[in-house]
JSON list of C-alpha atoms in Angstrom, two decimals:
[
{"chain": "A", "resi": 27, "resn": "MET", "atom": "CA", "xyz": [-0.04, -0.04, 0.08]},
{"chain": "A", "resi": 28, "resn": "GLY", "atom": "CA", "xyz": [1.41, 3.13, -0.96]},
{"chain": "A", "resi": 29, "resn": "LEU", "atom": "CA", "xyz": [-0.43, 5.22, 1.59]},
{"chain": "A", "resi": 30, "resn": "ALA", "atom": "CA", "xyz": [1.85, 6.94, 4.33]},
{"chain": "A", "resi": 31, "resn": "ALA", "atom": "CA", "xyz": [0.08, 6.54, 7.96]},
{"chain": "A", "resi": 32, "resn": "ALA", "atom": "CA", "xyz": [1.37, 9.71, 9.34]},
{"chain": "A", "resi": 33, "resn": "ASP", "atom": "CA", "xyz": [-1.81, 10.94, 10.72]},
{"chain": "A", "resi": 34, "resn": "PRO", "atom": "CA", "xyz": [-5.03, 9.51, 12.20]},
{"chain": "A", "resi": 35, "resn": "LYS", "atom": "CA", "xyz": [-7.19, 10.38, 9.06]},
{"chain": "A", "resi": 36, "resn": "MET", "atom": "CA", "xyz": [-4.50, 8.23, 6.94]},
{"chain": "A", "resi": 37, "resn": "ASP", "atom": "CA", "xyz": [-4.85, 5.51, 9.42]},
{"chain": "A", "resi": 38, "resn": "GLN", "atom": "CA", "xyz": [-8.58, 5.82, 9.34]},
{"chain": "A", "resi": 39, "resn": "LEU", "atom": "CA", "xyz": [-8.42, 5.57, 5.44]},
{"chain": "A", "resi": 40, "resn": "ARG", "atom": "CA", "xyz": [-6.28, 2.36, 5.53]},
{"chain": "A", "resi": 41, "resn": "VAL", "atom": "CA", "xyz": [-8.23, 0.68, 7.90]},
{"chain": "A", "resi": 42, "resn": "GLY", "atom": "CA", "xyz": [-11.48, 1.74, 5.60]},
{"chain": "A", "resi": 43, "resn": "ILE", "atom": "CA", "xyz": [-9.54, 0.22, 2.56]},
{"chain": "A", "resi": 44, "resn": "ASP", "atom": "CA", "xyz": [-8.19, -3.06, 4.29]},
{"chain": "A", "resi": 45, "resn": "LYS", "atom": "CA", "xyz": [-12.25, -3.72, 5.26]},
{"chain": "A", "resi": 46, "resn": "ALA", "atom": "CA", "xyz": [-13.11, -3.17, 1.82]},
{"chain": "A", "resi": 47, "resn": "ILE", "atom": "CA", "xyz": [-10.53, -5.47, 0.72]},
{"chain": "A", "resi": 48, "resn": "ILE", "atom": "CA", "xyz": [-11.92, -8.04, 3.02]},
{"chain": "A", "resi": 49, "resn": "ALA", "atom": "CA", "xyz": [-15.33, -7.30, 2.18]},
{"chain": "A", "resi": 50, "resn": "ASP", "atom": "CA", "xyz": [-14.70, -7.74, -1.67]},
{"chain": "A", "resi": 51, "resn": "THR", "atom": "CA", "xyz": [-13.15, -11.18, -0.97]},
{"chain": "A", "resi": 52, "resn": "ARG", "atom": "CA", "xyz": [-15.95, -12.34, 1.45]},
{"chain": "A", "resi": 53, "resn": "ARG", "atom": "CA", "xyz": [-19.00, -10.57, -0.37]},
{"chain": "A", "resi": 54, "resn": "THR", "atom": "CA", "xyz": [-21.01, -10.65, 2.73]},
{"chain": "A", "resi": 55, "resn": "THR", "atom": "CA", "xyz": [-23.73, -8.40, 3.90]},
{"chain": "A", "resi": 56, "resn": "GLU", "atom": "CA", "xyz": [-21.90, -7.90, 7.58]},
{"chain": "A", "resi": 57, "resn": "ALA", "atom": "CA", "xyz": [-18.32, -7.32, 5.81]},
{"chain": "A", "resi": 58, "resn": "ASP", "atom": "CA", "xyz": [-19.80, -4.69, 3.09]},
{"chain": "A", "resi": 59, "resn": "GLU", "atom": "CA", "xyz": [-21.99, -2.88, 5.81]},
{"chain": "A", "resi": 60, "resn": "ASP", "atom": "CA", "xyz": [-18.22, -2.76, 8.09]},
{"chain": "A", "resi": 61, "resn": "ALA", "atom": "CA", "xyz": [-16.43, -1.48, 5.09]},
{"chain": "A", "resi": 62, "resn": "ASN", "atom": "CA", "xyz": [-18.79, 0.93, 4.27]},
{"chain": "A", "resi": 63, "resn": "GLU", "atom": "CA", "xyz": [-19.25, 2.51, 7.44]},
{"chain": "A", "resi": 64, "resn": "ALA", "atom": "CA", "xyz": [-15.29, 2.55, 7.92]},
{"chain": "A", "resi": 65, "resn": "LEU", "atom": "CA", "xyz": [-14.84, 4.03, 4.33]},
{"chain": "A", "resi": 66, "resn": "GLN", "atom": "CA", "xyz": [-17.34, 6.78, 4.98]},
{"chain": "A", "resi": 67, "resn": "LYS", "atom": "CA", "xyz": [-15.93, 8.13, 8.09]},
{"chain": "A", "resi": 68, "resn": "ALA", "atom": "CA", "xyz": [-12.51, 7.92, 6.51]},
{"chain": "A", "resi": 69, "resn": "VAL", "atom": "CA", "xyz": [-13.28, 9.45, 2.93]},
{"chain": "A", "resi": 70, "resn": "ARG", "atom": "CA", "xyz": [-15.30, 12.24, 4.42]},
{"chain": "A", "resi": 71, "resn": "GLY", "atom": "CA", "xyz": [-12.23, 13.71, 6.16]},
{"chain": "A", "resi": 72, "resn": "CYS", "atom": "CA", "xyz": [-9.81, 13.22, 3.01]},
{"chain": "A", "resi": 73, "resn": "LYS", "atom": "CA", "xyz": [-8.94, 15.69, 0.31]},
{"chain": "A", "resi": 74, "resn": "PRO", "atom": "CA", "xyz": [-8.81, 14.18, -3.23]},
{"chain": "A", "resi": 75, "resn": "GLU", "atom": "CA", "xyz": [-4.86, 14.64, -3.01]},
{"chain": "A", "resi": 76, "resn": "ASP", "atom": "CA", "xyz": [-4.96, 12.51, 0.21]},
{"chain": "A", "resi": 77, "resn": "LEU", "atom": "CA", "xyz": [-6.18, 9.47, -1.85]},
{"chain": "A", "resi": 78, "resn": "ASP", "atom": "CA", "xyz": [-3.13, 9.50, -4.16]},
{"chain": "A", "resi": 79, "resn": "GLY", "atom": "CA", "xyz": [-0.89, 6.35, -3.61]},
{"chain": "A", "resi": 80, "resn": "VAL", "atom": "CA", "xyz": [-3.80, 3.69, -3.23]},
{"chain": "A", "resi": 81, "resn": "PRO", "atom": "CA", "xyz": [-2.92, 0.65, -5.65]},
{"chain": "A", "resi": 82, "resn": "PHE", "atom": "CA", "xyz": [-5.16, 0.19, -8.55]},
{"chain": "A", "resi": 83, "resn": "PRO", "atom": "CA", "xyz": [-6.13, -3.41, -7.21]},
{"chain": "A", "resi": 84, "resn": "GLU", "atom": "CA", "xyz": [-7.33, -1.70, -3.75]},
{"chain": "A", "resi": 85, "resn": "GLN", "atom": "CA", "xyz": [-9.14, 1.13, -5.61]},
{"chain": "A", "resi": 86, "resn": "ALA", "atom": "CA", "xyz": [-11.01, -1.16, -7.36]},
{"chain": "A", "resi": 87, "resn": "ALA", "atom": "CA", "xyz": [-11.90, -3.19, -4.22]},
{"chain": "A", "resi": 88, "resn": "VAL", "atom": "CA", "xyz": [-13.34, 0.02, -2.54]},
{"chain": "A", "resi": 89, "resn": "LEU", "atom": "CA", "xyz": [-15.13, 0.88, -5.47]},
{"chain": "A", "resi": 90, "resn": "ARG", "atom": "CA", "xyz": [-16.85, -2.39, -5.81]},
{"chain": "A", "resi": 91, "resn": "CYS", "atom": "CA", "xyz": [-17.53, -2.56, -2.27]},
{"chain": "A", "resi": 92, "resn": "LEU", "atom": "CA", "xyz": [-19.28, 0.74, -2.31]},
{"chain": "A", "resi": 93, "resn": "CYS", "atom": "CA", "xyz": [-21.06, -0.08, -5.61]},
{"chain": "A", "resi": 94, "resn": "ARG", "atom": "CA", "xyz": [-22.80, -3.01, -4.11]},
{"chain": "A", "resi": 95, "resn": "ARG", "atom": "CA", "xyz": [-23.98, -0.72, -1.05]},
{"chain": "A", "resi": 96, "resn": "THR", "atom": "CA", "xyz": [-25.81, 1.24, -3.35]},
{"chain": "A", "resi": 97, "resn": "VAL", "atom": "CA", "xyz": [-28.12, -1.82, -4.42]},
{"chain": "A", "resi": 98, "resn": "ARG", "atom": "CA", "xyz": [-29.81, -1.15, -0.81]},
{"chain": "A", "resi": 99, "resn": "LYS", "atom": "CA", "xyz": [-32.13, 1.89, -0.72]},
{"chain": "A", "resi": 100, "resn": "ILE", "atom": "CA", "xyz": [-31.16, 2.76, 2.81]},
{"chain": "A", "resi": 101, "resn": "SER", "atom": "CA", "xyz": [-27.59, 2.92, 2.15]},
{"chain": "A", "resi": 102, "resn": "ARG", "atom": "CA", "xyz": [-27.51, 4.12, -1.38]},
{"chain": "A", "resi": 103, "resn": "ARG", "atom": "CA", "xyz": [-27.14, 7.95, -0.70]},
{"chain": "A", "resi": 104, "resn": "ARG", "atom": "CA", "xyz": [-24.09, 7.58, 1.64]},
{"chain": "A", "resi": 105, "resn": "ALA", "atom": "CA", "xyz": [-22.44, 5.26, -0.78]},
{"chain": "A", "resi": 106, "resn": "GLN", "atom": "CA", "xyz": [-22.75, 7.36, -3.63]},
{"chain": "A", "resi": 107, "resn": "GLU", "atom": "CA", "xyz": [-21.67, 10.46, -1.60]},
{"chain": "A", "resi": 108, "resn": "CYS", "atom": "CA", "xyz": [-18.52, 8.48, -0.76]},
{"chain": "A", "resi": 109, "resn": "LEU", "atom": "CA", "xyz": [-18.08, 7.51, -4.36]},
{"chain": "A", "resi": 110, "resn": "GLY", "atom": "CA", "xyz": [-18.37, 10.90, -5.51]},
{"chain": "A", "resi": 111, "resn": "LEU", "atom": "CA", "xyz": [-15.57, 11.85, -3.04]},
{"chain": "A", "resi": 112, "resn": "LEU", "atom": "CA", "xyz": [-13.21, 9.11, -4.34]},
{"chain": "A", "resi": 113, "resn": "LEU", "atom": "CA", "xyz": [-13.80, 9.92, -7.93]},
{"chain": "A", "resi": 114, "resn": "ALA", "atom": "CA", "xyz": [-12.78, 13.69, -7.38]},
{"chain": "A", "resi": 115, "resn": "ASN", "atom": "CA", "xyz": [-9.36, 12.20, -7.55]},
{"chain": "A", "resi": 116, "resn": "PRO", "atom": "CA", "xyz": [-7.98, 11.38, -11.28]},
{"chain": "A", "resi": 117, "resn": "ASP", "atom": "CA", "xyz": [-6.41, 8.24, -10.14]},
{"chain": "A", "resi": 118, "resn": "TRP", "atom": "CA", "xyz": [-9.68, 6.87, -8.89]},
{"chain": "A", "resi": 119, "resn": "ILE", "atom": "CA", "xyz": [-11.34, 7.57, -12.10]},
{"chain": "A", "resi": 120, "resn": "ARG", "atom": "CA", "xyz": [-8.68, 5.82, -13.82]},
{"chain": "A", "resi": 121, "resn": "ALA", "atom": "CA", "xyz": [-9.07, 3.08, -11.81]},
{"chain": "A", "resi": 122, "resn": "ALA", "atom": "CA", "xyz": [-12.95, 2.78, -12.33]},
{"chain": "A", "resi": 123, "resn": "GLN", "atom": "CA", "xyz": [-12.25, 3.35, -15.95]},
{"chain": "A", "resi": 124, "resn": "GLY", "atom": "CA", "xyz": [-9.94, 0.69, -16.26]},
{"chain": "A", "resi": 125, "resn": "ASN", "atom": "CA", "xyz": [-12.08, -2.27, -15.47]},
{"chain": "A", "resi": 126, "resn": "ILE", "atom": "CA", "xyz": [-15.13, -2.58, -17.87]},
{"chain": "A", "resi": 127, "resn": "GLU", "atom": "CA", "xyz": [-17.21, -4.60, -15.49]},
{"chain": "A", "resi": 128, "resn": "LEU", "atom": "CA", "xyz": [-16.44, -2.17, -12.40]},
{"chain": "A", "resi": 129, "resn": "LEU", "atom": "CA", "xyz": [-17.29, 0.94, -14.71]},
{"chain": "A", "resi": 130, "resn": "GLY", "atom": "CA", "xyz": [-20.61, -0.77, -15.82]},
{"chain": "A", "resi": 131, "resn": "ALA", "atom": "CA", "xyz": [-21.58, -1.70, -12.47]},
{"chain": "A", "resi": 132, "resn": "LEU", "atom": "CA", "xyz": [-20.42, 1.93, -11.09]},
{"chain": "A", "resi": 133, "resn": "LYS", "atom": "CA", "xyz": [-22.69, 3.61, -14.06]},
{"chain": "A", "resi": 134, "resn": "GLU", "atom": "CA", "xyz": [-25.50, 1.57, -12.79]},
{"chain": "A", "resi": 135, "resn": "ALA", "atom": "CA", "xyz": [-24.90, 2.53, -9.23]},
{"chain": "A", "resi": 136, "resn": "VAL", "atom": "CA", "xyz": [-24.96, 6.02, -9.85]},
{"chain": "A", "resi": 137, "resn": "ALA", "atom": "CA", "xyz": [-27.38, 6.39, -12.66]},
{"chain": "A", "resi": 138, "resn": "ASP", "atom": "CA", "xyz": [-29.73, 8.77, -10.59]},
{"chain": "A", "resi": 139, "resn": "ASN", "atom": "CA", "xyz": [-26.73, 10.87, -9.74]},
{"chain": "A", "resi": 140, "resn": "PRO", "atom": "CA", "xyz": [-25.79, 13.02, -13.16]},
{"chain": "A", "resi": 141, "resn": "GLU", "atom": "CA", "xyz": [-22.59, 14.67, -11.51]},
{"chain": "A", "resi": 142, "resn": "ILE", "atom": "CA", "xyz": [-20.90, 11.30, -10.62]},
{"chain": "A", "resi": 143, "resn": "LEU", "atom": "CA", "xyz": [-21.98, 9.84, -13.79]},
{"chain": "A", "resi": 144, "resn": "ALA", "atom": "CA", "xyz": [-20.50, 12.61, -15.68]},
{"chain": "A", "resi": 145, "resn": "THR", "atom": "CA", "xyz": [-17.33, 12.17, -13.76]},
{"chain": "A", "resi": 146, "resn": "LEU", "atom": "CA", "xyz": [-17.04, 8.48, -14.61]},
{"chain": "A", "resi": 147, "resn": "ASN", "atom": "CA", "xyz": [-17.51, 9.75, -18.35]},
{"chain": "A", "resi": 148, "resn": "GLU", "atom": "CA", "xyz": [-14.75, 12.04, -18.25]},
{"chain": "A", "resi": 149, "resn": "VAL", "atom": "CA", "xyz": [-11.58, 11.54, -20.24]},
{"chain": "A", "resi": 150, "resn": "VAL", "atom": "CA", "xyz": [-9.05, 11.62, -17.62]},
{"chain": "A", "resi": 151, "resn": "PRO", "atom": "CA", "xyz": [-5.07, 12.38, -19.14]},
{"chain": "A", "resi": 152, "resn": "ASP", "atom": "CA", "xyz": [-2.44, 10.04, -18.05]},
{"chain": "A", "resi": 153, "resn": "PRO", "atom": "CA", "xyz": [-0.19, 11.49, -15.65]},
{"chain": "A", "resi": 154, "resn": "GLY", "atom": "CA", "xyz": [2.48, 9.73, -17.50]},
{"chain": "A", "resi": 155, "resn": "ALA", "atom": "CA", "xyz": [1.98, 11.52, -20.69]},
{"chain": "A", "resi": 156, "resn": "SER", "atom": "CA", "xyz": [3.56, 14.85, -19.43]},
{"chain": "A", "resi": 157, "resn": "LYS", "atom": "CA", "xyz": [6.50, 12.91, -18.30]},
{"chain": "A", "resi": 158, "resn": "VAL", "atom": "CA", "xyz": [7.01, 11.43, -21.88]},
{"chain": "A", "resi": 159, "resn": "GLN", "atom": "CA", "xyz": [6.88, 14.87, -23.50]},
{"chain": "A", "resi": 160, "resn": "LYS", "atom": "CA", "xyz": [9.50, 16.27, -21.14]},
{"chain": "A", "resi": 161, "resn": "SER", "atom": "CA", "xyz": [11.43, 13.29, -21.50]},
{"chain": "A", "resi": 162, "resn": "LYS", "atom": "CA", "xyz": [11.58, 13.59, -25.31]},
{"chain": "A", "resi": 163, "resn": "GLU", "atom": "CA", "xyz": [12.44, 17.29, -24.74]},
{"chain": "A", "resi": 164, "resn": "VAL", "atom": "CA", "xyz": [15.57, 16.40, -22.73]},
{"chain": "A", "resi": 165, "resn": "ASP", "atom": "CA", "xyz": [16.51, 13.77, -25.34]},
{"chain": "A", "resi": 166, "resn": "MET", "atom": "CA", "xyz": [16.16, 16.08, -28.11]},
{"chain": "A", "resi": 167, "resn": "ALA", "atom": "CA", "xyz": [18.27, 18.62, -26.30]},
{"chain": "A", "resi": 168, "resn": "LYS", "atom": "CA", "xyz": [20.92, 15.88, -25.29]},
{"chain": "A", "resi": 169, "resn": "LEU", "atom": "CA", "xyz": [20.71, 14.66, -29.08]},
{"chain": "A", "resi": 170, "resn": "SER", "atom": "CA", "xyz": [21.33, 18.09, -30.26]},
{"chain": "A", "resi": 171, "resn": "GLU", "atom": "CA", "xyz": [24.49, 18.74, -27.66]},
{"chain": "A", "resi": 172, "resn": "ARG", "atom": "CA", "xyz": [25.85, 15.39, -28.92]},
{"chain": "A", "resi": 173, "resn": "ARG", "atom": "CA", "xyz": [25.68, 16.22, -32.65]},
{"chain": "A", "resi": 174, "resn": "ALA", "atom": "CA", "xyz": [27.22, 19.36, -32.13]},
{"chain": "A", "resi": 175, "resn": "ALA", "atom": "CA", "xyz": [30.01, 17.64, -30.12]},
{"chain": "A", "resi": 176, "resn": "MET", "atom": "CA", "xyz": [30.55, 14.93, -32.92]},
{"chain": "A", "resi": 177, "resn": "GLU", "atom": "CA", "xyz": [30.41, 17.61, -35.66]},
{"chain": "A", "resi": 178, "resn": "LYS", "atom": "CA", "xyz": [32.99, 19.47, -34.00]},
{"chain": "A", "resi": 179, "resn": "GLN", "atom": "CA", "xyz": [35.49, 16.44, -33.78]},
{"chain": "A", "resi": 180, "resn": "LEU", "atom": "CA", "xyz": [34.56, 15.42, -37.32]},
{"chain": "A", "resi": 181, "resn": "ARG", "atom": "CA", "xyz": [35.88, 18.82, -38.26]},
{"chain": "A", "resi": 182, "resn": "ALA", "atom": "CA", "xyz": [38.99, 18.67, -36.33]},
{"chain": "A", "resi": 183, "resn": "GLY", "atom": "CA", "xyz": [39.64, 15.13, -37.85]},
{"chain": "A", "resi": 184, "resn": "VAL", "atom": "CA", "xyz": [39.31, 16.78, -41.42]},
{"chain": "A", "resi": 185, "resn": "HIS", "atom": "CA", "xyz": [41.85, 19.17, -40.67]},
{"chain": "A", "resi": 186, "resn": "LYS", "atom": "CA", "xyz": [44.17, 16.49, -39.25]},
{"chain": "A", "resi": 187, "resn": "CYS", "atom": "CA", "xyz": [43.47, 14.45, -42.34]},
{"chain": "A", "resi": 188, "resn": "ARG", "atom": "CA", "xyz": [44.10, 17.51, -44.73]},
{"chain": "A", "resi": 189, "resn": "ASP", "atom": "CA", "xyz": [47.58, 17.86, -42.96]},
{"chain": "A", "resi": 190, "resn": "LEU", "atom": "CA", "xyz": [48.13, 14.28, -44.11]},
{"chain": "A", "resi": 191, "resn": "LYS", "atom": "CA", "xyz": [47.29, 15.30, -47.69]},
{"chain": "A", "resi": 192, "resn": "TRP", "atom": "CA", "xyz": [43.90, 13.70, -47.80]},
{"chain": "A", "resi": 193, "resn": "GLU", "atom": "CA", "xyz": [41.47, 15.66, -49.73]},
{"chain": "A", "resi": 194, "resn": "PHE", "atom": "CA", "xyz": [37.83, 15.94, -48.99]},
{"chain": "A", "resi": 195, "resn": "LEU", "atom": "CA", "xyz": [35.79, 16.93, -52.28]},
{"chain": "A", "resi": 196, "resn": "ASP", "atom": "CA", "xyz": [32.25, 16.93, -50.52]},
{"chain": "A", "resi": 197, "resn": "ILE", "atom": "CA", "xyz": [32.68, 16.88, -46.55]},
{"chain": "A", "resi": 198, "resn": "ASP", "atom": "CA", "xyz": [28.81, 16.86, -46.44]},
{"chain": "A", "resi": 199, "resn": "ALA", "atom": "CA", "xyz": [28.46, 13.89, -48.55]},
{"chain": "A", "resi": 200, "resn": "GLY", "atom": "CA", "xyz": [31.60, 12.32, -47.15]},
{"chain": "A", "resi": 201, "resn": "VAL", "atom": "CA", "xyz": [33.44, 11.72, -50.32]},
{"chain": "A", "resi": 202, "resn": "VAL", "atom": "CA", "xyz": [37.06, 11.02, -49.45]},
{"chain": "A", "resi": 203, "resn": "GLN", "atom": "CA", "xyz": [39.77, 10.99, -51.73]},
{"chain": "A", "resi": 204, "resn": "TYR", "atom": "CA", "xyz": [43.66, 10.04, -51.13]},
{"chain": "A", "resi": 205, "resn": "ASN", "atom": "CA", "xyz": [46.11, 11.96, -52.98]},
{"chain": "A", "resi": 206, "resn": "GLU", "atom": "CA", "xyz": [49.66, 10.20, -53.11]},
{"chain": "A", "resi": 207, "resn": "LEU", "atom": "CA", "xyz": [52.85, 12.38, -53.35]}
]
């Protein structure tokens, strides 16, 4: 788990996630109720950025647990509220969108909540895309520097070869001719 448990709020979130994982494997009403209660307490106290670092399988388990809680009318509103808070974080939207079955179940669970439904339909940019772009820019800068250094070395080599009576008819085309004296 990527969450740092530095404060009680994060400890509470960790407990809620652990209970959701247990509920996801047991799939009993009691386990779902226990996990749902712990998640609601934890998620209400979190900011969207506090939810960063939760691995994808754990995110999926939490979303499935909350999705199951929307079936019962009594717990539907509170489970949807919790889903809305979780889906305010782009990582959690990607987790929902990364599993077709989960996404379908979530859309069905929040069909009467247009805000959450719109969130599930959002296109969330991949955070790695900007890193790749920056990496390409850095690579191009390095490539340019290396090319300039190589051209400098080649020009120095050309001058040395000319001292040895080698003639270069077309340096750009790479045509080299040796004249014997």
